[in-house]
CSV table of C-alpha atoms and ligand atoms in Angstrom, one decimal:
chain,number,residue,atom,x,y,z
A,20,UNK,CA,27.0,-4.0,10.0
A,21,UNK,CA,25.5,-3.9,13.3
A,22,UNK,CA,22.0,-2.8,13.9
A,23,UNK,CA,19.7,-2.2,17.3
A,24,UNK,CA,16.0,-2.7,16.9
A,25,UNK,CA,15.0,0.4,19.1
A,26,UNK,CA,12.2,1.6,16.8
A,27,UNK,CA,10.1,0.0,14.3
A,28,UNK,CA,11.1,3.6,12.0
A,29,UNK,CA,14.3,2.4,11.7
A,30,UNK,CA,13.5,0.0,9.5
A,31,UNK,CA,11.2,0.0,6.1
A,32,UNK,CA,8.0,-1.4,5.5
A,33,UNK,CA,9.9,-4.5,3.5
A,34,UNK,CA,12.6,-4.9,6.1
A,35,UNK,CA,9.7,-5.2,9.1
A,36,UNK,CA,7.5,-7.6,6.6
A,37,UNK,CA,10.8,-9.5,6.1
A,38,UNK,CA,11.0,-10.1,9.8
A,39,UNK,CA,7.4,-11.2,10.2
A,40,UNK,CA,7.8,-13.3,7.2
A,41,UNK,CA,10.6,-15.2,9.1
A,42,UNK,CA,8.7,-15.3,12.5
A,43,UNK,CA,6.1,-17.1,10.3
A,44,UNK,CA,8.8,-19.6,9.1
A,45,UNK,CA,9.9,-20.0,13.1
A,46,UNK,CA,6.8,-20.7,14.1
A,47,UNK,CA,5.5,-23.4,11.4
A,48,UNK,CA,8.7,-25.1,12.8
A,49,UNK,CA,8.2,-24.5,16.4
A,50,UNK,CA,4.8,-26.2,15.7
A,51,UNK,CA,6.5,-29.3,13.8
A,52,UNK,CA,8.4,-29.5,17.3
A,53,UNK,CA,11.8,-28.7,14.6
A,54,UNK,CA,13.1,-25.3,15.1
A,55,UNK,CA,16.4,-25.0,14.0
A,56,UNK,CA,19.5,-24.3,16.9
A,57,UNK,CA,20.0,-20.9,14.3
A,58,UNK,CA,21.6,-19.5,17.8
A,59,UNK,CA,23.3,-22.5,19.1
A,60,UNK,CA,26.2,-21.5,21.9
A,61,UNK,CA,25.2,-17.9,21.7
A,62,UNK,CA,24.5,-16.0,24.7
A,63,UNK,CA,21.1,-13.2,25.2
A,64,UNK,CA,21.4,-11.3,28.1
A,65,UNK,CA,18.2,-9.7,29.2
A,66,UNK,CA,18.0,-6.5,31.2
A,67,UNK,CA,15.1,-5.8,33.3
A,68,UNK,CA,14.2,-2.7,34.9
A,69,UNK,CA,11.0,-3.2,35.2
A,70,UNK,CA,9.0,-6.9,36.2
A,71,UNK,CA,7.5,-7.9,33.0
A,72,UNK,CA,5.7,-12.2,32.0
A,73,UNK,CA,5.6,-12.3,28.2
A,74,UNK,CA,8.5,-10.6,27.0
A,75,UNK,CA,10.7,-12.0,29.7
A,76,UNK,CA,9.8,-15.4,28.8
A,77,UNK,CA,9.2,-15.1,25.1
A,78,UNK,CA,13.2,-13.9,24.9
A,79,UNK,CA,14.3,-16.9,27.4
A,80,UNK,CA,12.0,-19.7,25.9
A,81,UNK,CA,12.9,-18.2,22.2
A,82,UNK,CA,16.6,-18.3,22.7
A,83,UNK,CA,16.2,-22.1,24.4
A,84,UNK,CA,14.6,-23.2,21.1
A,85,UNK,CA,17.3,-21.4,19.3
A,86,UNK,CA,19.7,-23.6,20.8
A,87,UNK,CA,21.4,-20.7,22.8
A,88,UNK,CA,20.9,-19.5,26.2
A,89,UNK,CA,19.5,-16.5,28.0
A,90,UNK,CA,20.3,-14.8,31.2
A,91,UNK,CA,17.8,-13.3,33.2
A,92,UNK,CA,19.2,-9.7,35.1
A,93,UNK,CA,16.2,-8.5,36.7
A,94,UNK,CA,15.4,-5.3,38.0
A,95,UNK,CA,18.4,-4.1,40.5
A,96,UNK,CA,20.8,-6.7,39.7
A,97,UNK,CA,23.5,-5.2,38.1
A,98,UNK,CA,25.1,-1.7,38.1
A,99,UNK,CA,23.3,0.2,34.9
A,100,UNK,CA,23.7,3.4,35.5
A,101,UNK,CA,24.2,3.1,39.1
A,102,UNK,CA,27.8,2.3,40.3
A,103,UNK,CA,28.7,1.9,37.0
A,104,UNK,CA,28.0,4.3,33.6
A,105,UNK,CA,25.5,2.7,31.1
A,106,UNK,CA,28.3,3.0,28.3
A,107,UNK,CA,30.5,0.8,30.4
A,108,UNK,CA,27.5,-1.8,31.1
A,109,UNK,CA,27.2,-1.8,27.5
A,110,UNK,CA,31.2,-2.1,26.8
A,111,UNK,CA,31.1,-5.0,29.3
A,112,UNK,CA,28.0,-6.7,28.6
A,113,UNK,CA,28.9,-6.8,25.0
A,114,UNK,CA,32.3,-8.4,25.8
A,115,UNK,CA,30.4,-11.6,27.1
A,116,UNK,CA,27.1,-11.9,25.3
A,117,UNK,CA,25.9,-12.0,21.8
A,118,UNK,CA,22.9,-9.8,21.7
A,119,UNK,CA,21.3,-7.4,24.1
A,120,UNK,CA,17.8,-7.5,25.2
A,121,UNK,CA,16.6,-4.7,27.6
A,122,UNK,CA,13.1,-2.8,29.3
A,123,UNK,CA,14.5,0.6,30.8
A,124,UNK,CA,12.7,2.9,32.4
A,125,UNK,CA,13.4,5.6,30.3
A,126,UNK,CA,14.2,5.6,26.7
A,127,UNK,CA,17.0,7.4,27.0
A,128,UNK,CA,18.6,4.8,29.2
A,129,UNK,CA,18.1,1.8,26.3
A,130,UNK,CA,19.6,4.4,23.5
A,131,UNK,CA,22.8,5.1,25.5
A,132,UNK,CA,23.0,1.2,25.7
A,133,UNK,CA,23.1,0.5,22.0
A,134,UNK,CA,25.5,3.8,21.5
A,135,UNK,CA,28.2,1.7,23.3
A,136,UNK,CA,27.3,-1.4,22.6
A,137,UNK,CA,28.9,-4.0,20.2
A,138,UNK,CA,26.3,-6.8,19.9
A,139,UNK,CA,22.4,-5.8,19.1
A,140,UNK,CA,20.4,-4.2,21.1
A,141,UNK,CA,17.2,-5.2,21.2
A,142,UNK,CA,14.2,-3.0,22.9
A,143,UNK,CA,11.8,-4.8,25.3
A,144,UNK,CA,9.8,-1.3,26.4
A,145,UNK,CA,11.0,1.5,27.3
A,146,UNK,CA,8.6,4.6,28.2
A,147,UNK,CA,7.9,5.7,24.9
A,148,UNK,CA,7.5,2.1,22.9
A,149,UNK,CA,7.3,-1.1,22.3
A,150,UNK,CA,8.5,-2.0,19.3
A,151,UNK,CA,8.8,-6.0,19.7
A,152,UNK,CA,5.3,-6.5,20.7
A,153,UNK,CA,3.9,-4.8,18.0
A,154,UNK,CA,5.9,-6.7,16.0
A,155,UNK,CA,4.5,-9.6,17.0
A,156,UNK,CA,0.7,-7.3,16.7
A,157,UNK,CA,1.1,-7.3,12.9
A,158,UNK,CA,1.9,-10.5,12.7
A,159,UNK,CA,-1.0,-11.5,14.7
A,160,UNK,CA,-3.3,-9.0,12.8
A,161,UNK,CA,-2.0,-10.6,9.4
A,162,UNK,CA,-3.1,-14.5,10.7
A,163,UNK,CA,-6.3,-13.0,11.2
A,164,UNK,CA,-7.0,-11.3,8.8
A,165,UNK,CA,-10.4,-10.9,7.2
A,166,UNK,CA,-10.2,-13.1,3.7
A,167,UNK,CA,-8.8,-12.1,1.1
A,168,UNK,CA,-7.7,-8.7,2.8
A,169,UNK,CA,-4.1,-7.8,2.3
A,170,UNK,CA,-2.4,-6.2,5.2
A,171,UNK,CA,-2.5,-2.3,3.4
A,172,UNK,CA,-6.3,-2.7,3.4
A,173,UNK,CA,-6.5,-3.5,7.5
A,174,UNK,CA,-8.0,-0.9,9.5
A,175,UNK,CA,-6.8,-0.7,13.2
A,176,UNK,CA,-8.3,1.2,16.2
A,177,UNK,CA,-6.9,1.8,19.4
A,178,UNK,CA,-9.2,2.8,22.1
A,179,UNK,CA,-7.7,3.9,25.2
A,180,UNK,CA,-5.1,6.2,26.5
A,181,UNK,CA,-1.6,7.0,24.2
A,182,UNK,CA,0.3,4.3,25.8
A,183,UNK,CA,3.6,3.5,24.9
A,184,UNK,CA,2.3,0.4,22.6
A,185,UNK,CA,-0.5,3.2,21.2
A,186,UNK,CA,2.6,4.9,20.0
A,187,UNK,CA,4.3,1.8,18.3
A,188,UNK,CA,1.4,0.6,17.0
A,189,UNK,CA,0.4,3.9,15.3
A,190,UNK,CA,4.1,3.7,14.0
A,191,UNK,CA,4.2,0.6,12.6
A,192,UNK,CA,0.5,0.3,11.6
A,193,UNK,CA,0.9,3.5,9.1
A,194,UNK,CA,4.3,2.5,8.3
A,195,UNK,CA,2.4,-0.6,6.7
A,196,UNK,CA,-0.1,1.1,5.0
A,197,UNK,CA,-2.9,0.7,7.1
A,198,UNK,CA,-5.6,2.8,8.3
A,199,UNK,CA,-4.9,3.9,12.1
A,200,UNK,CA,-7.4,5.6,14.1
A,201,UNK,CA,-6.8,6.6,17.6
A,202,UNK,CA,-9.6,7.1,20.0
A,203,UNK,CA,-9.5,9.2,23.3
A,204,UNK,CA,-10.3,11.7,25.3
A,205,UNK,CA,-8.6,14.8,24.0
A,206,UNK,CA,-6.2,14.9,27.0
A,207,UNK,CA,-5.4,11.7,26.7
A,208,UNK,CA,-4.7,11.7,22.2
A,209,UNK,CA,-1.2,11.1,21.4
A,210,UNK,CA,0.7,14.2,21.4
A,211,UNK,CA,1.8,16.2,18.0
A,212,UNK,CA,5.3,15.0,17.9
A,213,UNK,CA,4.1,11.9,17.5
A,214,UNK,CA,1.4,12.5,15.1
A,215,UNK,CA,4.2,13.9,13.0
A,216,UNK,CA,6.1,10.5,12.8
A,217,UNK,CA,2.8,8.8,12.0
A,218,UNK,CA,1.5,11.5,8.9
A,219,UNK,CA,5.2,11.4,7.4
A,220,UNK,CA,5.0,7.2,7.2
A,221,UNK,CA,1.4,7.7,5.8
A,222,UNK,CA,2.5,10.2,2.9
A,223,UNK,CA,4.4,7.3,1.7
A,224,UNK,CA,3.0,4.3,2.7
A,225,UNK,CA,-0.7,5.4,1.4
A,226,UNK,CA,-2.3,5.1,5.1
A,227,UNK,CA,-4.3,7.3,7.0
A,228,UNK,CA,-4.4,8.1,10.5
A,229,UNK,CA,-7.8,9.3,12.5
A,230,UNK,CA,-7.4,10.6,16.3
A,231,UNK,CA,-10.7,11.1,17.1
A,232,UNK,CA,-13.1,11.2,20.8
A,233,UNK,CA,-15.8,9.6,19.4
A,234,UNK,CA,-15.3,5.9,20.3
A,235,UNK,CA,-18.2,4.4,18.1
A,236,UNK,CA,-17.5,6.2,15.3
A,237,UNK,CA,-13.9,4.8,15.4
A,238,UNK,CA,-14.6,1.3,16.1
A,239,UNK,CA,-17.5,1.5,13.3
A,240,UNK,CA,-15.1,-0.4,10.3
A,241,UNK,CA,-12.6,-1.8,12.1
A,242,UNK,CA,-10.9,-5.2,11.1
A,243,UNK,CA,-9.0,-4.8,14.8
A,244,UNK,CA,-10.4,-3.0,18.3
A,245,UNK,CA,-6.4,-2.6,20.4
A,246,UNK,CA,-6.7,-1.4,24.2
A,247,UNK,CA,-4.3,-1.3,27.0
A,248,UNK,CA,-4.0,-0.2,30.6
A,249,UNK,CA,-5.5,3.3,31.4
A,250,UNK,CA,-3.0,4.0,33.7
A,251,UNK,CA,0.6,2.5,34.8
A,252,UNK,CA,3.0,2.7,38.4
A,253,UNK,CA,3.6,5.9,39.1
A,254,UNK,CA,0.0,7.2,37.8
A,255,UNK,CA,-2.0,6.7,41.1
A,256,UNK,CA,-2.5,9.7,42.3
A,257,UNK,CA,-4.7,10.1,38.3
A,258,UNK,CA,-6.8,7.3,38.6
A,259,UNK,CA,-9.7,8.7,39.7
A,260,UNK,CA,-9.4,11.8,36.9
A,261,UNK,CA,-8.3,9.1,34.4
A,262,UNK,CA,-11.3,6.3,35.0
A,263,UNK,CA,-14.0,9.7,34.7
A,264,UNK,CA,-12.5,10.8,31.4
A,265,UNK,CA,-12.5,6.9,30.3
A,266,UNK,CA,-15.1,5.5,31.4
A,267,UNK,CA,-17.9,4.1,30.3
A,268,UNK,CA,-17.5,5.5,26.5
A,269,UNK,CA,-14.0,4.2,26.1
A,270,UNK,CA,-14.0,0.9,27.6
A,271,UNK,CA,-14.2,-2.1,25.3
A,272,UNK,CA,-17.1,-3.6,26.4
A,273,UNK,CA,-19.9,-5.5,24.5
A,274,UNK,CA,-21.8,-2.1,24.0
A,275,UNK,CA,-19.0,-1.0,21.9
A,276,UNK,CA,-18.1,-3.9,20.0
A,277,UNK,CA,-21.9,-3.9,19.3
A,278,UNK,CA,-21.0,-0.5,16.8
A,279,UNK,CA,-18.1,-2.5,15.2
A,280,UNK,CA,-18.2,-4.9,11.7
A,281,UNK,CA,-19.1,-8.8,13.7
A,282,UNK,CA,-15.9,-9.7,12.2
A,283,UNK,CA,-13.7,-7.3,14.0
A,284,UNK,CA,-11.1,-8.9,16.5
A,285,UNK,CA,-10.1,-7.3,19.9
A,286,UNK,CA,-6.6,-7.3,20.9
A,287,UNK,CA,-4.7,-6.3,24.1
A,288,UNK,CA,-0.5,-6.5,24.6
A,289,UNK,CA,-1.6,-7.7,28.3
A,290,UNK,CA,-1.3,-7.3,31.3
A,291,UNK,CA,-5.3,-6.1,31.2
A,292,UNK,CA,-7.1,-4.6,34.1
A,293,UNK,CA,-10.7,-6.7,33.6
A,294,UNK,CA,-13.4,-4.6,33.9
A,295,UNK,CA,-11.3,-1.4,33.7
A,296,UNK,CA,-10.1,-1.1,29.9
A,297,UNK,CA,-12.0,-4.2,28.8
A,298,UNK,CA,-14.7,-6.6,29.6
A,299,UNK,CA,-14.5,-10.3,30.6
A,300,UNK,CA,-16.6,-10.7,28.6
A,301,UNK,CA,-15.0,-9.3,25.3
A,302,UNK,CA,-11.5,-10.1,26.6
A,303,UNK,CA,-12.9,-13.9,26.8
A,304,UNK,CA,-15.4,-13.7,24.2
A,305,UNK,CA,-14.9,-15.4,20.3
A,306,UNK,CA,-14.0,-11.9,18.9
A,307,UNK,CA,-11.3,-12.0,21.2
A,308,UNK,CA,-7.4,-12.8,20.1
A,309,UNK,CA,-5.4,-11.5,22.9
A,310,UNK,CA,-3.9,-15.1,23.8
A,311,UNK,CA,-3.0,-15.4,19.9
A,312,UNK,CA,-1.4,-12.3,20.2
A,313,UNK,CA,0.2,-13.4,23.5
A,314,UNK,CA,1.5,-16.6,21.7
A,315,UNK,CA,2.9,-14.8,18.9
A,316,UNK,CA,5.7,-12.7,21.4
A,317,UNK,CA,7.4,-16.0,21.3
A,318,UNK,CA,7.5,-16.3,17.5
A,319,UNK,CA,8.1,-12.7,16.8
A,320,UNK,CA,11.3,-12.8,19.4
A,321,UNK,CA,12.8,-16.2,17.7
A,322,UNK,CA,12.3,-13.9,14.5
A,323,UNK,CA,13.7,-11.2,15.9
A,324,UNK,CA,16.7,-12.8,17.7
A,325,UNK,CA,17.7,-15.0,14.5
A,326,UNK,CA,17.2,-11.5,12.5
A,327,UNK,CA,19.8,-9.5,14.0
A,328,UNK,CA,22.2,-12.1,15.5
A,329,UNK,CA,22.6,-14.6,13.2
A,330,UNK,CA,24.6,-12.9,11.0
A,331,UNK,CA,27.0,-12.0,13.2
A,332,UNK,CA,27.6,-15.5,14.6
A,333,UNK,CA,31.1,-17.1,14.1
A,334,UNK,CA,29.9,-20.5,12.9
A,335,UNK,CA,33.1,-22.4,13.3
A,336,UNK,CA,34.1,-25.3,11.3
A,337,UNK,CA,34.4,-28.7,12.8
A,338,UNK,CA,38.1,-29.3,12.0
A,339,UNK,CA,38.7,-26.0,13.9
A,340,UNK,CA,36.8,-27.4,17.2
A,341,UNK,CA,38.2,-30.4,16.8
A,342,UNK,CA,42.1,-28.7,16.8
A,343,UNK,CA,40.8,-26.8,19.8
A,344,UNK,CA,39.5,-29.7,21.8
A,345,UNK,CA,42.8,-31.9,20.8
A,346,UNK,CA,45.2,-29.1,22.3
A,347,UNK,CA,43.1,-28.7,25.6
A,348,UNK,CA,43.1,-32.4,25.9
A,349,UNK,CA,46.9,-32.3,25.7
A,350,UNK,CA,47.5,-30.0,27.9
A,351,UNK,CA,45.1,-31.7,30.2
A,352,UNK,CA,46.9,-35.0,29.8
A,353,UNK,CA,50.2,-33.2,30.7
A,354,UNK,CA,49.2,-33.0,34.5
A,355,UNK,CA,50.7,-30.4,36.4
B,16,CP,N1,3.0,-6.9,26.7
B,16,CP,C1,4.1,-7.0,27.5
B,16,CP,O1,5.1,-6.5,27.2
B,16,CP,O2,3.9,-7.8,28.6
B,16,CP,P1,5.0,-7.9,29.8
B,16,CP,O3,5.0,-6.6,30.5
B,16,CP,O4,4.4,-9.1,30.7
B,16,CP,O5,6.3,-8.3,29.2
């Protein structure tokens, strides 16, 4: 059956610890320099409405190792939506590739996409998540975890405005079991809708969720200390409203890491603004793990990639090639 990866709710706790499990498995190979061509002759193509550096190349490089091949369609290169309908973009892309991956500006756009399409689609951002890179998050967060801790027992606070990966995280975070506490200025918290999502996975998973404007009270027993950006293009004209209500209380800096447990680790998806959400200092500093976490978009992808299109690869026997190649080279030999 096919299935998109457009939200981490789609998809039990089991199913998204299955995922990780096998990014694990990629990535002990990818170190052994042996990664199995899972995804040899198949075909990713990558749709880009927005400029992006990890998950671009994570999906390229991941599909290389795979043994297939990715094509890059960045932003304004071919007619989604414009010129042509998104369903028949999907029809068409669909026809030619083998799975989808795509950052749209709105998540509408990347929901119409895998309503028409016939080969997964894959979500690479949209405006309201980001489901692969916190993916990759809880895998990161599970590598460094404090001994002996098992991933229910994690506790995980996001300081900063309810980005699009604040919204993932949340999801997937108290999908898992874990404690989730969100810290902000109170017009900047996540909204109620979203909450909702959050409590519901909580009443079955056994986690909790804190939203909370106290900064150092949030950060006080936290295994993991998550920002990102304060603001994005197309915020501008809020900056200045935006870096009063922020700062200094809400930037990770060393004063704050000061309230939390010496062993708590500081993660960021990246791109940061230094100096704006974060330090140098703590961005750079031992706490810090945002180049693990960088790292692991590669593994998480290969995971991902192998996860939804393997099983839908025609793996043809070599008798049949071979039948195939024979009758082409007859033909061939036949001149005109
Ligand atoms: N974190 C993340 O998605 O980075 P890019 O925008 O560079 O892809």
């Amino acid at each position: 059956m096919l299935k998109h990866f457009i939200q981490t709710q789609d998809y039990s706790k089991q199913e998204l610890l299955k995922i990780i499990e096998l990014a694990r498995l990629l990535k002990a190979a990818d170190k052994d320099g042996a990664c199995p061509p899972l995804l040899r002759g198949a075909s990713l193509g990558m749709i880009f409405e927005e400029p992006s550096t990890r998950t671009r190349i994570s999906f390229e490089v991941a599909m290389t190792k795979l043994g297939g091949h990715a094509l890059y369609l960045k932003p304004g290169e071919i007619h989604l939506g414009a010129r042509e309908s998104i369903a028949d973009t999907a029809r068409v892309v669909s026809r030619m590739v083998d799975v989808i991956e795509a950052r749209t500006l709105t998540h509408e756009t990347i929901t119409e996409l895998a309503r028409h399409a016939t080969v997964p689609v894959i979500n690479g951002l949209t405006d309201y998540n980001h489901p692969t890179q916190v993916l990759c998050d809880v895998l990161t967060m599970i590598e460094h975890a404090p001994d002996g801790r098992k991933i229910e027992d994690l506790k995980v606070t996001f300081v900063g405005d309810a980005t699009n990966v604040c919204s993932s995280l949340m999801w997937i975070c108290t999908r898992m079991g874990m404690d989730f506490t969100h810290a902000a200025p109170k017009k900047y918290q996540v909204p109620a809708d979203w909450v909702k999502i959050a409590r519901t996975n909580c009443e079955t998973s056994g986690g909790s969720l804190t939203i909370t404007d106290d900064p150092a009270a949030a950060v006080a027993e936290a295994d993991f200390i998550y920002t990102d950006l304060w603001w994005w293009v197309g915020q501008e004209e809020e900056i200045p409203d935006r870096e009063a209500a922020f700062m200094p209380d809400f930037q990770v800096n060393a004063h704050l890491l000061g309230k939390a447990p010496t062993t708590a680790k500081v993660m960021h998806c990246l791109p940061a603004s230094r100096g704006v959400e974060a330090t140098d200092d703590v961005l750079d500093g031992p706490q810090s793990i945002i180049f693990d976490q960088a790292e692991n978009r590669l593994h998480a992808e290969k995971a991902i990639l192998v996860w939804f299109t393997y099983p839908h690869l025609s793996r043809p026997l070599d008798h049949l090639i071979a039948h195939h190649k024979d009758r082409v080279d007859a033909f061939l030999a036949d001149g005109v």
